[in-house]
PDB file of C-alpha atoms and ligand atoms in Angstrom:
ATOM      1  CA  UNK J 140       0.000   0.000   0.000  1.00  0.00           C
ATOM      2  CA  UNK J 141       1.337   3.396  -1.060  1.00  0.00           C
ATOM      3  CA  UNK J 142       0.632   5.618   1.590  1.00  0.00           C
ATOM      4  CA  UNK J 143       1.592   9.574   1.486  1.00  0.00           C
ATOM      5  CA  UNK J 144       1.704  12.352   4.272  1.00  0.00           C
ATOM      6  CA  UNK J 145       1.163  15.530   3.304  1.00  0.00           C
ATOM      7  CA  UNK J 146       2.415  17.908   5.918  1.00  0.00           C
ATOM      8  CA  UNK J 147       1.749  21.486   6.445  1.00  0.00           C
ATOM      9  CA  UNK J 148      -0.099  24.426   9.183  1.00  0.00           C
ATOM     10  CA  UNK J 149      -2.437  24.794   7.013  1.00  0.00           C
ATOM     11  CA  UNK J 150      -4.016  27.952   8.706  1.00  0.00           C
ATOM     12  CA  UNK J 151      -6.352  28.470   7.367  1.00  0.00           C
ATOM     13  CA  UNK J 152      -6.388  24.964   4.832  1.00  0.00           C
ATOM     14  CA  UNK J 153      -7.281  27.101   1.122  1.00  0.00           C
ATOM     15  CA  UNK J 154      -8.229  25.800  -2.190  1.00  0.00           C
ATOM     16  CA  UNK J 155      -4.832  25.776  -3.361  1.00  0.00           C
ATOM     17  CA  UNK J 156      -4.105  22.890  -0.376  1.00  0.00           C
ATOM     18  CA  UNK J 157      -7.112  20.823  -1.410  1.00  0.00           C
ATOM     19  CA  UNK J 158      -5.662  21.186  -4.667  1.00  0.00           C
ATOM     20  CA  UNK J 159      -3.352  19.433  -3.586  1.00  0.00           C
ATOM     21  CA  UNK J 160      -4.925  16.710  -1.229  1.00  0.00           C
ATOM     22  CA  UNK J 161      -7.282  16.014  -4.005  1.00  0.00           C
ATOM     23  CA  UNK J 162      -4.597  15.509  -6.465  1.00  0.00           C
ATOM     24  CA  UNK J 163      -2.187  13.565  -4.182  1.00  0.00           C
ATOM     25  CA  UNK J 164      -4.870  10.968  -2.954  1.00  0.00           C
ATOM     26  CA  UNK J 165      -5.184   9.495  -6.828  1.00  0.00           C
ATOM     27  CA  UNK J 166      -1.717   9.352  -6.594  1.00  0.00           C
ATOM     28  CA  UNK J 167      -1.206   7.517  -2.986  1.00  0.00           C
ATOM     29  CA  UNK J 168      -3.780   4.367  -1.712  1.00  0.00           C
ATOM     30  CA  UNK J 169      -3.689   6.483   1.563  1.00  0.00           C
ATOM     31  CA  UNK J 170      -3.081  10.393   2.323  1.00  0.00           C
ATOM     32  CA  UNK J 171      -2.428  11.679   6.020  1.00  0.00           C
ATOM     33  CA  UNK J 172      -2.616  15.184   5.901  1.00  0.00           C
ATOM     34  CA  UNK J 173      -0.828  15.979   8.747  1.00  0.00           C
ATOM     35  CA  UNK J 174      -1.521  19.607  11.131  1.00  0.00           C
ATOM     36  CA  UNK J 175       2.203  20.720  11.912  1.00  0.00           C
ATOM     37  CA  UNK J 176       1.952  21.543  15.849  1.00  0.00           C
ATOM     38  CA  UNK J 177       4.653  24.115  15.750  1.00  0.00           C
ATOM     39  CA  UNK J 178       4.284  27.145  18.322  1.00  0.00           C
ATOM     40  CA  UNK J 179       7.088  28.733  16.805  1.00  0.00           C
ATOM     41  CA  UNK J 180       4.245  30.071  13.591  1.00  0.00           C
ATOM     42  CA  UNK J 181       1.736  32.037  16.292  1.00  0.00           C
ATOM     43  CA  UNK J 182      -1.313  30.522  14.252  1.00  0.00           C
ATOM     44  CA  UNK J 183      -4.770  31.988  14.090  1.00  0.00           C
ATOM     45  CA  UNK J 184      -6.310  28.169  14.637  1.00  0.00           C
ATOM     46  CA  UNK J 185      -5.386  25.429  16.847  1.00  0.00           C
ATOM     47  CA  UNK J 186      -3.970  22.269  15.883  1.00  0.00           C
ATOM     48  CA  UNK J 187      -7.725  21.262  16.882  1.00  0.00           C
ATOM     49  CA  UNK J 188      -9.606  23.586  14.754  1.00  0.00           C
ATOM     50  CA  UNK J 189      -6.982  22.974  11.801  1.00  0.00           C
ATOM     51  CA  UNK J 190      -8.062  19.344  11.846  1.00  0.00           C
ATOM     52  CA  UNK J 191     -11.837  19.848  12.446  1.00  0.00           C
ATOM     53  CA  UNK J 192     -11.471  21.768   9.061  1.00  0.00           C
ATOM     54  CA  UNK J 193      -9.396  19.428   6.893  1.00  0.00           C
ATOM     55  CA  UNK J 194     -11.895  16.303   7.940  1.00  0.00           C
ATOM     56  CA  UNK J 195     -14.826  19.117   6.882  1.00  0.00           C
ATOM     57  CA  UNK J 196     -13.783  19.666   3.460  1.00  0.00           C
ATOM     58  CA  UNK J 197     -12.255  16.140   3.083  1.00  0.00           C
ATOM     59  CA  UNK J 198     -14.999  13.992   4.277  1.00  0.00           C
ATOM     60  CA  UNK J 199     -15.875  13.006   0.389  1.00  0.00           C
ATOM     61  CA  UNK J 200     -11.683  11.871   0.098  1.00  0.00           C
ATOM     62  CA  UNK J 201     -12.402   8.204   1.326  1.00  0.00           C
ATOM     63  CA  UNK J 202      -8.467   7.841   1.466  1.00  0.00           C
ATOM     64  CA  UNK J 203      -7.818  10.935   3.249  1.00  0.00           C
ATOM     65  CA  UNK J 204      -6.603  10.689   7.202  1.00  0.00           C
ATOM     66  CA  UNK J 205      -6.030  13.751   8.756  1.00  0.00           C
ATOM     67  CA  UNK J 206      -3.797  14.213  11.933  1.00  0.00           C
ATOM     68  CA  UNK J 207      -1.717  16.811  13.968  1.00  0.00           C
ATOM     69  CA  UNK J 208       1.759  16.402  15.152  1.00  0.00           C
ATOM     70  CA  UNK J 209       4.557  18.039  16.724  1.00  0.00           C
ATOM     71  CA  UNK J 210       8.178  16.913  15.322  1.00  0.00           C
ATOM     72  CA  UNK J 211       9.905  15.401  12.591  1.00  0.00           C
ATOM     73  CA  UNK J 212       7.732  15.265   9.304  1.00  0.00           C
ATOM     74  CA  UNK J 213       9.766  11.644   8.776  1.00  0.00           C
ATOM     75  CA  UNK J 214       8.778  10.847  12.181  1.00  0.00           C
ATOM     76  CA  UNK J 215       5.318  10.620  11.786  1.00  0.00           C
ATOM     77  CA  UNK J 216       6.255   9.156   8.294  1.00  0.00           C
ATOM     78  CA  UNK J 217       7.715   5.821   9.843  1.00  0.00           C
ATOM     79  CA  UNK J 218       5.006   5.977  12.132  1.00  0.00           C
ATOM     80  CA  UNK J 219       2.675   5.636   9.396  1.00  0.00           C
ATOM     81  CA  UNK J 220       5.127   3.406   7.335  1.00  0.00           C
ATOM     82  CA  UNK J 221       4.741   6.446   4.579  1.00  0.00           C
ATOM     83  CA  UNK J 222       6.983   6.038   2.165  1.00  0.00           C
ATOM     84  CA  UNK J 223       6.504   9.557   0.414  1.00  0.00           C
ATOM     85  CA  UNK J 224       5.824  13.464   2.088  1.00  0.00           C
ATOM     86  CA  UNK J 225       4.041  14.953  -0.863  1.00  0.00           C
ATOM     87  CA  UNK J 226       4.606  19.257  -0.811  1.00  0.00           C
ATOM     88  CA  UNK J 227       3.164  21.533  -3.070  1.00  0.00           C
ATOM     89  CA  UNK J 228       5.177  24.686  -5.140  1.00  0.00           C
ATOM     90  CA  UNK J 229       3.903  27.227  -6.140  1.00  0.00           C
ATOM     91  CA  UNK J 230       6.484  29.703  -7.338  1.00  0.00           C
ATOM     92  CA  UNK J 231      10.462  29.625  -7.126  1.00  0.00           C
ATOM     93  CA  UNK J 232      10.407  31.684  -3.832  1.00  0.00           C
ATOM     94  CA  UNK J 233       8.958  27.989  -2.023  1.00  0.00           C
ATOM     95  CA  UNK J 234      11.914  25.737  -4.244  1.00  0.00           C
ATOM     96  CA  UNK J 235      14.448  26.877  -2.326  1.00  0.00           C
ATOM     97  CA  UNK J 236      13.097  26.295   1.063  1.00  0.00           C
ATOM     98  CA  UNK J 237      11.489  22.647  -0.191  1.00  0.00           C
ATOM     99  CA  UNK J 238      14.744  22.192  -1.651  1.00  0.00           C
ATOM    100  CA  UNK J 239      16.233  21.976   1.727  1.00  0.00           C
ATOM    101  CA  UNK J 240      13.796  20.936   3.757  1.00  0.00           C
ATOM    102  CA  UNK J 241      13.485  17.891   1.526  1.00  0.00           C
ATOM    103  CA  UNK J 242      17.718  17.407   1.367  1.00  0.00           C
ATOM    104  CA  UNK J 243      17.477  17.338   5.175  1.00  0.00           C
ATOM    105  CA  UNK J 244      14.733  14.837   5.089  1.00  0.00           C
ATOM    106  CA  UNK J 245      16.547  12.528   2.727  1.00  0.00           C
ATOM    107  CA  UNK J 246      19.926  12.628   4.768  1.00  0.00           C
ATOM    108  CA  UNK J 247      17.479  11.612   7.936  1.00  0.00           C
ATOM    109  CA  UNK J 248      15.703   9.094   6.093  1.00  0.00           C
ATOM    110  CA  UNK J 249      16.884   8.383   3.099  1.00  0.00           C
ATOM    111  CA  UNK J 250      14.048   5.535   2.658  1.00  0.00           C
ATOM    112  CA  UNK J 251      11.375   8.267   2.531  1.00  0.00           C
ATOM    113  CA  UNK J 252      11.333  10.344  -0.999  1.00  0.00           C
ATOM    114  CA  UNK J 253       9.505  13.159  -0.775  1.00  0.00           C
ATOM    115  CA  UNK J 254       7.153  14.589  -3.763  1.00  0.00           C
ATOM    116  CA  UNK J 255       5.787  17.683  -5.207  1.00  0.00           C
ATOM    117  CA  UNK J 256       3.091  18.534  -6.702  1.00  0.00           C
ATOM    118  CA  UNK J 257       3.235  21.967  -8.938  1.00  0.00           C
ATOM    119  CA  UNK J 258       0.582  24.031  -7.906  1.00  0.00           C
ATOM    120  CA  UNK J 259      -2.926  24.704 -10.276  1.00  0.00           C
ATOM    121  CA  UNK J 260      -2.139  27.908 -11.917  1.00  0.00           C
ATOM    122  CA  UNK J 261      -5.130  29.550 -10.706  1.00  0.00           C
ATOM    123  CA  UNK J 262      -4.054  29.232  -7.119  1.00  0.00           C
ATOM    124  CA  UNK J 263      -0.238  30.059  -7.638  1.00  0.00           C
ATOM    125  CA  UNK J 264      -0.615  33.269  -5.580  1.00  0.00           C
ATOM    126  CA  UNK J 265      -2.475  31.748  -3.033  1.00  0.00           C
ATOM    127  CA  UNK J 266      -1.684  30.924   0.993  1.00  0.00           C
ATOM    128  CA  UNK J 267      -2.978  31.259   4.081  1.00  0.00           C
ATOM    129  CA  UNK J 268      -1.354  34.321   5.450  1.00  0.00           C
ATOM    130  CA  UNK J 269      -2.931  35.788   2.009  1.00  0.00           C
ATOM    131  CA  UNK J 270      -6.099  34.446   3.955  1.00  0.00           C
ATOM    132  CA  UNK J 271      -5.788  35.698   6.929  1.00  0.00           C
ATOM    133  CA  UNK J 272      -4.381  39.383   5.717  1.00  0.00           C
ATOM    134  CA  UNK J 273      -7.336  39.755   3.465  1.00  0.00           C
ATOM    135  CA  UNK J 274     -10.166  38.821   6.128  1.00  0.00           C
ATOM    136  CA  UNK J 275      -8.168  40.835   8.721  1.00  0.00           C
ATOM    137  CA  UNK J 276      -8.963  43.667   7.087  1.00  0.00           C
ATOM    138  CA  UNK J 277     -12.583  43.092   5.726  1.00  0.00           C
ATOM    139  CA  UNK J 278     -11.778  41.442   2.483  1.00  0.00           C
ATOM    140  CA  UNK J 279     -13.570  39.097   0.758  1.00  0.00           C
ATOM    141  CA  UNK J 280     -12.022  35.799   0.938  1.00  0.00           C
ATOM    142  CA  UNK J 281     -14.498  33.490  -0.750  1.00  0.00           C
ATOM    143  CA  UNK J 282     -12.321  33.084  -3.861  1.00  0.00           C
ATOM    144  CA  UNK J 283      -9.530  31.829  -1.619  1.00  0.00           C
ATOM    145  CA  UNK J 284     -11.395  29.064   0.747  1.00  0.00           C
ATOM    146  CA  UNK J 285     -14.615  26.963   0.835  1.00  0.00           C
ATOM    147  CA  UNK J 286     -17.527  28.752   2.492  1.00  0.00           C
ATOM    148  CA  UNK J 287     -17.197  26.347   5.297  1.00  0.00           C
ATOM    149  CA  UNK J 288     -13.446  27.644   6.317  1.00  0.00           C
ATOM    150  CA  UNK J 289     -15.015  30.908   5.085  1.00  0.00           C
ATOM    151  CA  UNK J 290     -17.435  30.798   8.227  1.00  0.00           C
ATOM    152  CA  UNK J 291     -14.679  29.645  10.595  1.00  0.00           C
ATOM    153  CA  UNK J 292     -12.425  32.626   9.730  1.00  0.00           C
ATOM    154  CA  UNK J 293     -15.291  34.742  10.203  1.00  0.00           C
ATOM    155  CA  UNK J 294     -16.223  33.049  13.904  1.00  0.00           C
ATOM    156  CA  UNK J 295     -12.316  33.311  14.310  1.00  0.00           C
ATOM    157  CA  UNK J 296     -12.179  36.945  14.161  1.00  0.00           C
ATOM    158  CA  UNK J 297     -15.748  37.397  16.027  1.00  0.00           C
ATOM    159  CA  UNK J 298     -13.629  35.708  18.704  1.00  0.00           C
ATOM    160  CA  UNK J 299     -10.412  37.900  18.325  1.00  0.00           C
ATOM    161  CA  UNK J 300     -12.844  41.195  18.868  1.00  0.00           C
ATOM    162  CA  UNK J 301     -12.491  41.911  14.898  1.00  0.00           C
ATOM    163  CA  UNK J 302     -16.072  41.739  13.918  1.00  0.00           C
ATOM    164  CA  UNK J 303     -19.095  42.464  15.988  1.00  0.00           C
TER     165      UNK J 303
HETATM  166  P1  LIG V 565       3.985  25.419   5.720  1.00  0.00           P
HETATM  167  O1  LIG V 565       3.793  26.353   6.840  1.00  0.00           O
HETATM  168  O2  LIG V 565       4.626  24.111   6.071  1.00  0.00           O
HETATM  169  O3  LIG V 565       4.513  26.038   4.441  1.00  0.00           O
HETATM  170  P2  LIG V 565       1.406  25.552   4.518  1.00  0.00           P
HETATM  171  O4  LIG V 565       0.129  25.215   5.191  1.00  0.00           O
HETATM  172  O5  LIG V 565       1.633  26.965   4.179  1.00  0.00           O
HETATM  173  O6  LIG V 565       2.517  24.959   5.428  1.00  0.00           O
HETATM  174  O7  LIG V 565       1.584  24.688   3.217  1.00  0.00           O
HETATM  175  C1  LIG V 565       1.715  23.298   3.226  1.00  0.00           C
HETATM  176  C2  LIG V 565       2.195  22.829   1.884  1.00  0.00           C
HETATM  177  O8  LIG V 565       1.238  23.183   0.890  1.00  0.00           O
HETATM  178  C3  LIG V 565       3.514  23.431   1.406  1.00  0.00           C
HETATM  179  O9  LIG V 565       4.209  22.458   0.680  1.00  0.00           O
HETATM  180  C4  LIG V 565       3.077  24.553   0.503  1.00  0.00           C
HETATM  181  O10 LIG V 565       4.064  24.832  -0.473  1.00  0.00           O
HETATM  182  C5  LIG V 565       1.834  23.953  -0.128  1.00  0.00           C
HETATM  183  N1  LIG V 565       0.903  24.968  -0.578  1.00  0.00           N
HETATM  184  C6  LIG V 565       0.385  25.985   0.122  1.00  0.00           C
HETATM  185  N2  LIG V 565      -0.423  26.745  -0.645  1.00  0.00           N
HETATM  186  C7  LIG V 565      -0.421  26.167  -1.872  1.00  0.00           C
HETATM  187  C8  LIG V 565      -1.029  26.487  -3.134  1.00  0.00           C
HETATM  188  N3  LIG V 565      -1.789  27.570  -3.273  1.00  0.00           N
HETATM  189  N4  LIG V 565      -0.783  25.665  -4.181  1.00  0.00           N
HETATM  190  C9  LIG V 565       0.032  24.595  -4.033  1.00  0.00           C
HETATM  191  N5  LIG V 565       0.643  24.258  -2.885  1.00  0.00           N
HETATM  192  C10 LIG V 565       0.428  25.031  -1.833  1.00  0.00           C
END
């Protein structure tokens, strides 16, 4: 069984990540998407709330696991006897830092490869600190995220005193 983890913050998760999940999970029998734990990123969400919406707009992906973590990406790889971490690019500024990130995980692990997937043109620009700028300041954000997510980062800044 081919099985994939696809690692990220994903705060909020965007279109241009279940791009990606959609397109990794023909390619993989199984897909973790995996909520990176890391306090070091001061995220909007929890790990909690980052995984409550991945299983929302995933719950049609029959082959899609989602889980948070805190560590080594090939950590929870060998934990889930993955033998790929699938990462999307979008433009050159991300190749260098993939480039590394995936060097370091090959001299760690050198029996996990890791993947990427080249983003959909018509989400090239797109991340979640675009996300979260744009609804900070009253945007509109439904081109960017499903309305479902669109509602959370609404509650979200209800919650931070943004929005009455
Ligand atoms: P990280 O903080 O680890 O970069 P992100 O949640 O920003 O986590 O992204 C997770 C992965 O998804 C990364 O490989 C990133 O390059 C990729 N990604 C993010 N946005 C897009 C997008 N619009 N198109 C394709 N890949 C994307």
């Amino acid at each position: 069984m081919k099985i994939g983890i696809y690692p990220g913050s994903f705060d909020p998760v965007t279109y241009g990540h279940m791009d990606v999940i959609s397109r990794s999970a023909k390619i993989v029998d199984k897909l973790i998407v995996a909520v990176l734990n890391n306090s070091s990123k001061n995220p909007w969400f929890t790990a909690e709330e980052r995984v409550d919406m991945l299983r929302e707009v995933t719950k049609d992906l029959k082959n899609v696991e989602i889980t948070s973590f805190n560590g080594l990406t090939v950590d929870l790889a060998k934990q889930y006897k993955a033998q790929t971490i699938i990462r999307g690019l979008r433009a050159v500024t991300d190749f260098e830092y993939e480039l590394q990130l995936a060097q370091t995980n090959r001299i760690i692990a050198p029996e996990i490869d890791t993947i990427f997937l080249t983003t959909s043109l018509q989400y090239a620009y797109l991340s979640s600190s675009t996300v979260r700028e744009v609804a900070y300041y009253d945007g509109d954000i439904s081109k960017f995220v499903s309305p479902e997510i669109a509602k959370r980062v609404e509650a979200k800044m209800r919650e931070m005193g943004k929005r009455k």
